[in-house]
Amino acid sequence: MNKLNIQKTSFYNKDTRPKFEGAYGNPISKESLDTLLGGIKTICISDVDGTYINTNGAVRGAQAMALAKIANTSYEEAYANLEEHGLKGAVEQYMSLNDFFTGPYKTFDPFEAVKSGQMSVFEDALRFTRSGVPTIAISNSSEQATKNKLKALGIDDEFVGIHAAFLKNEAKPNIYLAEKAIKELDDMGWYNTNQQIIHVGDQEYDLQFGHNIKQIHPNAVSVLITRPGNSYKGNTKADYVISSFDDLNTL
């Protein structure tokens, strides 16, 4: 595997960069972009839950409560099932993930989760973004729920795009979200086919999604991040395996 050639934008830090508003319909002008950036060479597409933010059991707890209802088991048994088989494996014993998220699953309140310490940002991920790598957040959740989590953590304005979908024909590993993100970048004048796209995720469908991105952008790499407590150990679709976003600087 070739060494990653991450090229960062020197102005990209929270205090001095222009406010990125592409996700909200107010893109920076092409002229300003050319002046400030000279073109973006590297883009990061990152999964959210378990990759960029640490829910410390908040998401898993909500999943276990819903799974206990549909499986008619205790919360503890449902939690153990999720830990052993992962979300997809545990839920699809009873129903599709789409039916799960549109039915019994009730998301936690992200603002309360932050207050109680059950949700936080992974500092290595935020550090990587702020070091000069424009980052797009991608999630298999509703777009509003995803934005609320990032807003509760005070990092929603760190991303050049926030895209989410839980419908079966739109959610990862379907290529829909990548196409949507790339189109938005292109509409802002931020995209070119020579850019390096780095996709980082922590689950099997993330890796398949990263692999699928290569269909529309050949200069893309799929990265598995192994966070503590992550039950997924496979890496058949991963170009690289890391334990921290900091590792991307040394690959």
PDB file of C-alpha atoms in Angstrom:
ATOM      1  CA  MET A   1       0.000   0.000   0.000  1.00  0.00           C
ATOM      2  CA  ASN A   2       1.362   3.409  -0.953  1.00  0.00           C
ATOM      3  CA  LYS A   3       2.096   5.956   1.741  1.00  0.00           C
ATOM      4  CA  LEU A   4      -0.696   8.445   2.351  1.00  0.00           C
ATOM      5  CA  ASN A   5       0.129  11.879   1.003  1.00  0.00           C
ATOM      6  CA  ILE A   6      -1.978  14.119   3.225  1.00  0.00           C
ATOM      7  CA  GLN A   7      -1.692  17.751   2.159  1.00  0.00           C
ATOM      8  CA  LYS A   8      -3.121  20.174   4.694  1.00  0.00           C
ATOM      9  CA  THR A   9      -4.394  23.714   4.298  1.00  0.00           C
ATOM     10  CA  SER A  10      -2.279  25.976   6.470  1.00  0.00           C
ATOM     11  CA  PHE A  11      -5.035  28.464   7.368  1.00  0.00           C
ATOM     12  CA  TYR A  12      -7.425  25.764   8.577  1.00  0.00           C
ATOM     13  CA  ASN A  13      -7.798  26.352  12.301  1.00  0.00           C
ATOM     14  CA  LYS A  14     -10.766  27.327  14.414  1.00  0.00           C
ATOM     15  CA  ASP A  15      -9.635  30.887  15.112  1.00  0.00           C
ATOM     16  CA  THR A  16      -8.465  32.121  11.710  1.00  0.00           C
ATOM     17  CA  ARG A  17     -10.234  30.109   9.036  1.00  0.00           C
ATOM     18  CA  PRO A  18     -13.306  31.431   7.220  1.00  0.00           C
ATOM     19  CA  LYS A  19     -16.538  29.970   8.538  1.00  0.00           C
ATOM     20  CA  PHE A  20     -17.476  26.864   6.568  1.00  0.00           C
ATOM     21  CA  GLU A  21     -21.184  27.001   5.800  1.00  0.00           C
ATOM     22  CA  GLY A  22     -21.475  24.698   2.814  1.00  0.00           C
ATOM     23  CA  ALA A  23     -23.707  22.299   4.704  1.00  0.00           C
ATOM     24  CA  TYR A  24     -26.145  25.125   5.390  1.00  0.00           C
ATOM     25  CA  GLY A  25     -26.408  26.594   1.897  1.00  0.00           C
ATOM     26  CA  ASN A  26     -24.022  29.558   2.223  1.00  0.00           C
ATOM     27  CA  PRO A  27     -20.791  28.468   0.530  1.00  0.00           C
ATOM     28  CA  ILE A  28     -17.637  30.549   0.506  1.00  0.00           C
ATOM     29  CA  SER A  29     -17.070  32.115  -2.912  1.00  0.00           C
ATOM     30  CA  LYS A  30     -14.864  30.417  -5.488  1.00  0.00           C
ATOM     31  CA  GLU A  31     -12.646  33.519  -5.565  1.00  0.00           C
ATOM     32  CA  SER A  32     -12.143  33.453  -1.793  1.00  0.00           C
ATOM     33  CA  LEU A  33     -11.486  29.736  -1.908  1.00  0.00           C
ATOM     34  CA  ASP A  34      -8.787  30.080  -4.558  1.00  0.00           C
ATOM     35  CA  THR A  35      -7.143  32.902  -2.620  1.00  0.00           C
ATOM     36  CA  LEU A  36      -7.209  31.213   0.783  1.00  0.00           C
ATOM     37  CA  LEU A  37      -6.700  27.591  -0.158  1.00  0.00           C
ATOM     38  CA  GLY A  38      -5.070  27.389  -3.525  1.00  0.00           C
ATOM     39  CA  GLY A  39      -7.252  24.325  -3.950  1.00  0.00           C
ATOM     40  CA  ILE A  40      -7.949  21.549  -1.440  1.00  0.00           C
ATOM     41  CA  LYS A  41      -5.684  18.530  -1.870  1.00  0.00           C
ATOM     42  CA  THR A  42      -7.037  16.211   0.852  1.00  0.00           C
ATOM     43  CA  ILE A  43     -10.608  15.683   2.110  1.00  0.00           C
ATOM     44  CA  CYS A  44     -11.623  13.471   5.034  1.00  0.00           C
ATOM     45  CA  ILE A  45     -15.034  11.776   5.087  1.00  0.00           C
ATOM     46  CA  SER A  46     -15.665  10.552   8.614  1.00  0.00           C
ATOM     47  CA  ASP A  47     -18.280   8.390  10.259  1.00  0.00           C
ATOM     48  CA  VAL A  48     -19.738  10.074  13.349  1.00  0.00           C
ATOM     49  CA  ASP A  49     -20.749   7.703  16.170  1.00  0.00           C
ATOM     50  CA  GLY A  50     -17.820   5.670  17.457  1.00  0.00           C
ATOM     51  CA  THR A  51     -15.383   7.317  15.058  1.00  0.00           C
ATOM     52  CA  TYR A  52     -15.529  11.090  15.571  1.00  0.00           C
ATOM     53  CA  ILE A  53     -17.579  11.276  18.747  1.00  0.00           C
ATOM     54  CA  ASN A  54     -17.530   9.073  21.829  1.00  0.00           C
ATOM     55  CA  THR A  55     -20.981   8.348  23.196  1.00  0.00           C
ATOM     56  CA  ASN A  56     -19.677   6.381  26.210  1.00  0.00           C
ATOM     57  CA  GLY A  57     -22.629   4.028  26.120  1.00  0.00           C
ATOM     58  CA  ALA A  58     -25.359   6.593  25.377  1.00  0.00           C
ATOM     59  CA  VAL A  59     -26.089   5.219  21.909  1.00  0.00           C
ATOM     60  CA  ARG A  60     -25.572   1.609  22.949  1.00  0.00           C
ATOM     61  CA  GLY A  61     -27.882   2.097  25.896  1.00  0.00           C
ATOM     62  CA  ALA A  62     -30.637   3.475  23.661  1.00  0.00           C
ATOM     63  CA  GLN A  63     -30.105   0.594  21.232  1.00  0.00           C
ATOM     64  CA  ALA A  64     -30.285  -1.951  24.053  1.00  0.00           C
ATOM     65  CA  MET A  65     -33.546  -0.504  25.368  1.00  0.00           C
ATOM     66  CA  ALA A  66     -35.144  -0.823  21.929  1.00  0.00           C
ATOM     67  CA  LEU A  67     -33.687  -4.284  21.288  1.00  0.00           C
ATOM     68  CA  ALA A  68     -34.955  -5.528  24.662  1.00  0.00           C
ATOM     69  CA  LYS A  69     -38.482  -4.566  23.619  1.00  0.00           C
ATOM     70  CA  ILE A  70     -38.459  -6.333  20.258  1.00  0.00           C
ATOM     71  CA  ALA A  71     -36.587  -9.384  21.572  1.00  0.00           C
ATOM     72  CA  ASN A  72     -38.651  -9.558  24.778  1.00  0.00           C
ATOM     73  CA  THR A  73     -35.494  -9.838  26.874  1.00  0.00           C
ATOM     74  CA  SER A  74     -33.944  -7.848  29.690  1.00  0.00           C
ATOM     75  CA  TYR A  75     -31.917  -4.709  29.066  1.00  0.00           C
ATOM     76  CA  GLU A  76     -28.783  -6.539  30.228  1.00  0.00           C
ATOM     77  CA  GLU A  77     -29.347  -9.436  27.810  1.00  0.00           C
ATOM     78  CA  ALA A  78     -29.993  -7.045  24.928  1.00  0.00           C
ATOM     79  CA  TYR A  79     -26.857  -5.074  25.758  1.00  0.00           C
ATOM     80  CA  ALA A  80     -24.790  -8.282  25.817  1.00  0.00           C
ATOM     81  CA  ASN A  81     -26.289  -9.330  22.469  1.00  0.00           C
ATOM     82  CA  LEU A  82     -25.237  -6.005  20.940  1.00  0.00           C
ATOM     83  CA  GLU A  83     -21.736  -6.312  22.358  1.00  0.00           C
ATOM     84  CA  GLU A  84     -21.338  -9.827  20.980  1.00  0.00           C
ATOM     85  CA  HIS A  85     -22.928  -9.438  17.548  1.00  0.00           C
ATOM     86  CA  GLY A  86     -22.811  -5.710  16.855  1.00  0.00           C
ATOM     87  CA  LEU A  87     -25.843  -3.606  15.945  1.00  0.00           C
ATOM     88  CA  LYS A  88     -26.488  -5.162  12.547  1.00  0.00           C
ATOM     89  CA  GLY A  89     -26.065  -8.753  13.730  1.00  0.00           C
ATOM     90  CA  ALA A  90     -28.182  -8.323  16.858  1.00  0.00           C
ATOM     91  CA  VAL A  91     -31.036  -6.332  15.348  1.00  0.00           C
ATOM     92  CA  GLU A  92     -31.403  -8.267  12.107  1.00  0.00           C
ATOM     93  CA  GLN A  93     -32.246 -11.394  14.089  1.00  0.00           C
ATOM     94  CA  TYR A  94     -35.623  -9.683  14.508  1.00  0.00           C
ATOM     95  CA  MET A  95     -36.039  -6.909  11.905  1.00  0.00           C
ATOM     96  CA  SER A  96     -34.173  -4.765   9.403  1.00  0.00           C
ATOM     97  CA  LEU A  97     -32.052  -1.871  10.614  1.00  0.00           C
ATOM     98  CA  ASN A  98     -34.352   0.507   8.755  1.00  0.00           C
ATOM     99  CA  ASP A  99     -37.419  -0.801  10.624  1.00  0.00           C
ATOM    100  CA  PHE A 100     -35.464  -0.690  13.884  1.00  0.00           C
ATOM    101  CA  PHE A 101     -34.511   2.976  13.546  1.00  0.00           C
ATOM    102  CA  THR A 102     -37.905   4.086  12.246  1.00  0.00           C
ATOM    103  CA  GLY A 103     -39.761   2.035  14.861  1.00  0.00           C
ATOM    104  CA  PRO A 104     -38.678   0.980  18.365  1.00  0.00           C
ATOM    105  CA  TYR A 105     -35.378   2.865  18.548  1.00  0.00           C
ATOM    106  CA  LYS A 106     -35.581   6.175  20.390  1.00  0.00           C
ATOM    107  CA  THR A 107     -32.478   8.317  20.271  1.00  0.00           C
ATOM    108  CA  PHE A 108     -31.042   9.840  23.424  1.00  0.00           C
ATOM    109  CA  ASP A 109     -31.042  13.580  24.102  1.00  0.00           C
ATOM    110  CA  PRO A 110     -27.545  14.672  22.995  1.00  0.00           C
ATOM    111  CA  PHE A 111     -27.541  17.843  25.096  1.00  0.00           C
ATOM    112  CA  GLU A 112     -28.337  15.840  28.234  1.00  0.00           C
ATOM    113  CA  ALA A 113     -25.758  13.222  27.217  1.00  0.00           C
ATOM    114  CA  VAL A 114     -23.059  15.900  27.010  1.00  0.00           C
ATOM    115  CA  LYS A 115     -24.058  17.332  30.394  1.00  0.00           C
ATOM    116  CA  SER A 116     -23.914  13.885  32.001  1.00  0.00           C
ATOM    117  CA  GLY A 117     -20.580  13.027  30.388  1.00  0.00           C
ATOM    118  CA  GLN A 118     -22.024  10.205  28.283  1.00  0.00           C
ATOM    119  CA  MET A 119     -21.004  11.834  25.009  1.00  0.00           C
ATOM    120  CA  SER A 120     -17.794  13.620  24.029  1.00  0.00           C
ATOM    121  CA  VAL A 121     -15.677  14.328  20.982  1.00  0.00           C
ATOM    122  CA  PHE A 122     -12.609  12.208  20.277  1.00  0.00           C
ATOM    123  CA  GLU A 123      -9.873  14.820  20.574  1.00  0.00           C
ATOM    124  CA  ASP A 124      -7.616  13.076  18.053  1.00  0.00           C
ATOM    125  CA  ALA A 125     -10.355  13.372  15.407  1.00  0.00           C
ATOM    126  CA  LEU A 126     -10.930  17.065  16.106  1.00  0.00           C
ATOM    127  CA  ARG A 127      -7.182  17.653  16.160  1.00  0.00           C
ATOM    128  CA  PHE A 128      -6.836  16.053  12.709  1.00  0.00           C
ATOM    129  CA  THR A 129      -9.592  18.242  11.264  1.00  0.00           C
ATOM    130  CA  ARG A 130      -8.158  21.410  12.783  1.00  0.00           C
ATOM    131  CA  SER A 131      -4.653  20.551  11.593  1.00  0.00           C
ATOM    132  CA  GLY A 132      -5.752  21.359   8.064  1.00  0.00           C
ATOM    133  CA  VAL A 133      -7.949  18.582   6.678  1.00  0.00           C
ATOM    134  CA  PRO A 134     -11.473  19.689   5.669  1.00  0.00           C
ATOM    135  CA  THR A 135     -13.824  17.030   7.016  1.00  0.00           C
ATOM    136  CA  ILE A 136     -17.291  15.822   6.028  1.00  0.00           C
ATOM    137  CA  ALA A 137     -19.462  14.051   8.620  1.00  0.00           C
ATOM    138  CA  ILE A 138     -21.458  11.053   7.357  1.00  0.00           C
ATOM    139  CA  SER A 139     -23.925   9.094   9.498  1.00  0.00           C
ATOM    140  CA  ASN A 140     -26.535   6.356   9.263  1.00  0.00           C
ATOM    141  CA  SER A 141     -28.912   8.410  11.377  1.00  0.00           C
ATOM    142  CA  SER A 142     -31.314  11.205  10.610  1.00  0.00           C
ATOM    143  CA  GLU A 143     -29.632  14.400   9.468  1.00  0.00           C
ATOM    144  CA  GLN A 144     -31.260  16.437  12.229  1.00  0.00           C
ATOM    145  CA  ALA A 145     -30.208  13.968  14.930  1.00  0.00           C
ATOM    146  CA  THR A 146     -26.652  14.002  13.610  1.00  0.00           C
ATOM    147  CA  LYS A 147     -26.509  17.799  13.548  1.00  0.00           C
ATOM    148  CA  ASN A 148     -27.951  17.940  17.079  1.00  0.00           C
ATOM    149  CA  LYS A 149     -25.196  15.661  18.399  1.00  0.00           C
ATOM    150  CA  LEU A 150     -22.485  17.770  16.805  1.00  0.00           C
ATOM    151  CA  LYS A 151     -24.163  20.995  17.954  1.00  0.00           C
ATOM    152  CA  ALA A 152     -24.449  19.702  21.518  1.00  0.00           C
ATOM    153  CA  LEU A 153     -20.690  19.151  21.467  1.00  0.00           C
ATOM    154  CA  GLY A 154     -20.086  22.576  19.937  1.00  0.00           C
ATOM    155  CA  ILE A 155     -18.390  21.168  16.837  1.00  0.00           C
ATOM    156  CA  ASP A 156     -21.083  21.416  14.157  1.00  0.00           C
ATOM    157  CA  ASP A 157     -19.206  24.268  12.458  1.00  0.00           C
ATOM    158  CA  GLU A 158     -16.021  22.200  12.194  1.00  0.00           C
ATOM    159  CA  PHE A 159     -17.318  20.313   9.144  1.00  0.00           C
ATOM    160  CA  VAL A 160     -17.539  21.356   5.509  1.00  0.00           C
ATOM    161  CA  GLY A 161     -20.585  19.115   5.174  1.00  0.00           C
ATOM    162  CA  ILE A 162     -22.913  17.050   7.366  1.00  0.00           C
ATOM    163  CA  HIS A 163     -24.850  14.290   5.616  1.00  0.00           C
ATOM    164  CA  ALA A 164     -26.971  11.533   7.094  1.00  0.00           C
ATOM    165  CA  ALA A 165     -29.561   8.989   6.012  1.00  0.00           C
ATOM    166  CA  PHE A 166     -31.120   5.945   7.652  1.00  0.00           C
ATOM    167  CA  LEU A 167     -33.341   4.782   4.785  1.00  0.00           C
ATOM    168  CA  LYS A 168     -32.182   1.455   3.385  1.00  0.00           C
ATOM    169  CA  ASN A 169     -31.674   2.791  -0.141  1.00  0.00           C
ATOM    170  CA  GLU A 170     -29.651   5.786   1.085  1.00  0.00           C
ATOM    171  CA  ALA A 171     -27.731   4.678   4.188  1.00  0.00           C
ATOM    172  CA  LYS A 172     -24.174   3.356   4.195  1.00  0.00           C
ATOM    173  CA  PRO A 173     -22.803   1.272   2.535  1.00  0.00           C
ATOM    174  CA  ASN A 174     -24.969   2.687  -0.275  1.00  0.00           C
ATOM    175  CA  ILE A 175     -22.983   5.247  -2.245  1.00  0.00           C
ATOM    176  CA  TYR A 176     -25.777   7.860  -2.007  1.00  0.00           C
ATOM    177  CA  LEU A 177     -24.261   9.885   0.847  1.00  0.00           C
ATOM    178  CA  ALA A 178     -20.854  10.049  -0.823  1.00  0.00           C
ATOM    179  CA  GLU A 179     -22.424  11.234  -4.068  1.00  0.00           C
ATOM    180  CA  LYS A 180     -24.380  13.873  -2.136  1.00  0.00           C
ATOM    181  CA  ALA A 181     -21.275  15.067  -0.281  1.00  0.00           C
ATOM    182  CA  ILE A 182     -19.144  15.246  -3.421  1.00  0.00           C
ATOM    183  CA  LYS A 183     -21.879  17.103  -5.312  1.00  0.00           C
ATOM    184  CA  GLU A 184     -22.064  19.692  -2.552  1.00  0.00           C
ATOM    185  CA  LEU A 185     -18.287  20.149  -2.640  1.00  0.00           C
ATOM    186  CA  ASP A 186     -18.426  20.485  -6.415  1.00  0.00           C
ATOM    187  CA  ASP A 187     -21.247  23.047  -6.201  1.00  0.00           C
ATOM    188  CA  MET A 188     -19.044  25.104  -3.856  1.00  0.00           C
ATOM    189  CA  GLY A 189     -16.056  24.805  -6.178  1.00  0.00           C
ATOM    190  CA  TRP A 190     -14.197  22.730  -3.583  1.00  0.00           C
ATOM    191  CA  TYR A 191     -13.937  19.453  -5.489  1.00  0.00           C
ATOM    192  CA  ASN A 192     -11.570  18.099  -8.091  1.00  0.00           C
ATOM    193  CA  THR A 193     -10.954  14.556  -9.262  1.00  0.00           C
ATOM    194  CA  ASN A 194      -7.293  14.609  -8.201  1.00  0.00           C
ATOM    195  CA  GLN A 195      -8.064  15.140  -4.522  1.00  0.00           C
ATOM    196  CA  GLN A 196      -7.252  12.419  -2.052  1.00  0.00           C
ATOM    197  CA  ILE A 197     -10.369  11.354  -0.134  1.00  0.00           C
ATOM    198  CA  ILE A 198      -9.762   9.546   3.148  1.00  0.00           C
ATOM    199  CA  HIS A 199     -12.776   7.745   4.573  1.00  0.00           C
ATOM    200  CA  VAL A 200     -12.601   6.731   8.247  1.00  0.00           C
ATOM    201  CA  GLY A 201     -15.106   4.472  10.003  1.00  0.00           C
ATOM    202  CA  ASP A 202     -15.355   1.839  12.704  1.00  0.00           C
ATOM    203  CA  GLN A 203     -17.899  -0.680  11.390  1.00  0.00           C
ATOM    204  CA  GLU A 204     -18.136  -3.201   8.553  1.00  0.00           C
ATOM    205  CA  TYR A 205     -20.634  -1.119   6.573  1.00  0.00           C
ATOM    206  CA  ASP A 206     -18.297   1.887   6.927  1.00  0.00           C
ATOM    207  CA  LEU A 207     -15.501  -0.073   5.278  1.00  0.00           C
ATOM    208  CA  GLN A 208     -17.785  -1.201   2.472  1.00  0.00           C
ATOM    209  CA  PHE A 209     -18.912   2.407   2.070  1.00  0.00           C
ATOM    210  CA  GLY A 210     -15.300   3.575   1.873  1.00  0.00           C
ATOM    211  CA  HIS A 211     -14.584   0.865  -0.679  1.00  0.00           C
ATOM    212  CA  ASN A 212     -17.631   1.932  -2.714  1.00  0.00           C
ATOM    213  CA  ILE A 213     -16.448   5.556  -2.811  1.00  0.00           C
ATOM    214  CA  LYS A 214     -13.678   4.393  -5.137  1.00  0.00           C
ATOM    215  CA  GLN A 215     -16.343   3.757  -7.779  1.00  0.00           C
ATOM    216  CA  ILE A 216     -16.911   7.505  -8.112  1.00  0.00           C
ATOM    217  CA  HIS A 217     -13.538   8.792  -6.888  1.00  0.00           C
ATOM    218  CA  PRO A 218     -10.621   6.415  -7.602  1.00  0.00           C
ATOM    219  CA  ASN A 219      -8.174   8.393  -5.438  1.00  0.00           C
ATOM    220  CA  ALA A 220      -9.884   7.327  -2.210  1.00  0.00           C
ATOM    221  CA  VAL A 221      -8.749   5.172   0.699  1.00  0.00           C
ATOM    222  CA  SER A 222     -10.842   3.289   3.257  1.00  0.00           C
ATOM    223  CA  VAL A 223      -9.580   3.374   6.844  1.00  0.00           C
ATOM    224  CA  LEU A 224     -10.748   1.282   9.804  1.00  0.00           C
ATOM    225  CA  ILE A 225     -10.337   2.944  13.192  1.00  0.00           C
ATOM    226  CA  THR A 226     -10.331   0.555  16.155  1.00  0.00           C
ATOM    227  CA  ARG A 227     -11.731   2.521  19.071  1.00  0.00           C
ATOM    228  CA  PRO A 228     -11.868   0.915  22.538  1.00  0.00           C
ATOM    229  CA  GLY A 229     -15.005  -1.183  22.868  1.00  0.00           C
ATOM    230  CA  ASN A 230     -15.500  -1.574  19.134  1.00  0.00           C
ATOM    231  CA  SER A 231     -16.557  -5.176  18.545  1.00  0.00           C
ATOM    232  CA  TYR A 232     -15.764  -5.159  14.818  1.00  0.00           C
ATOM    233  CA  LYS A 233     -12.350  -6.675  14.145  1.00  0.00           C
ATOM    234  CA  GLY A 234     -12.484  -7.407  10.411  1.00  0.00           C
ATOM    235  CA  ASN A 235     -10.508  -5.347   7.937  1.00  0.00           C
ATOM    236  CA  THR A 236     -11.063  -7.033   4.577  1.00  0.00           C
ATOM    237  CA  LYS A 237     -12.184  -3.769   2.974  1.00  0.00           C
ATOM    238  CA  ALA A 238      -9.737  -1.517   4.811  1.00  0.00           C
ATOM    239  CA  ASP A 239      -6.707  -0.032   3.092  1.00  0.00           C
ATOM    240  CA  TYR A 240      -5.352   0.973   6.498  1.00  0.00           C
ATOM    241  CA  VAL A 241      -6.121   0.146  10.144  1.00  0.00           C
ATOM    242  CA  ILE A 242      -5.519   2.804  12.805  1.00  0.00           C
ATOM    243  CA  SER A 243      -6.300   3.315  16.485  1.00  0.00           C
ATOM    244  CA  SER A 244      -6.265   7.129  16.348  1.00  0.00           C
ATOM    245  CA  PHE A 245      -6.625   9.861  13.734  1.00  0.00           C
ATOM    246  CA  ASP A 246      -3.084  10.835  14.752  1.00  0.00           C
ATOM    247  CA  ASP A 247      -1.895   7.652  13.032  1.00  0.00           C
ATOM    248  CA  LEU A 248      -2.955   9.069   9.657  1.00  0.00           C
ATOM    249  CA  ASN A 249      -0.030  11.492   9.840  1.00  0.00           C
ATOM    250  CA  THR A 250       2.505   8.658   9.968  1.00  0.00           C
ATOM    251  CA  LEU A 251       1.093   6.138   7.469  1.00  0.00           C
TER     252      LEU A 251
END
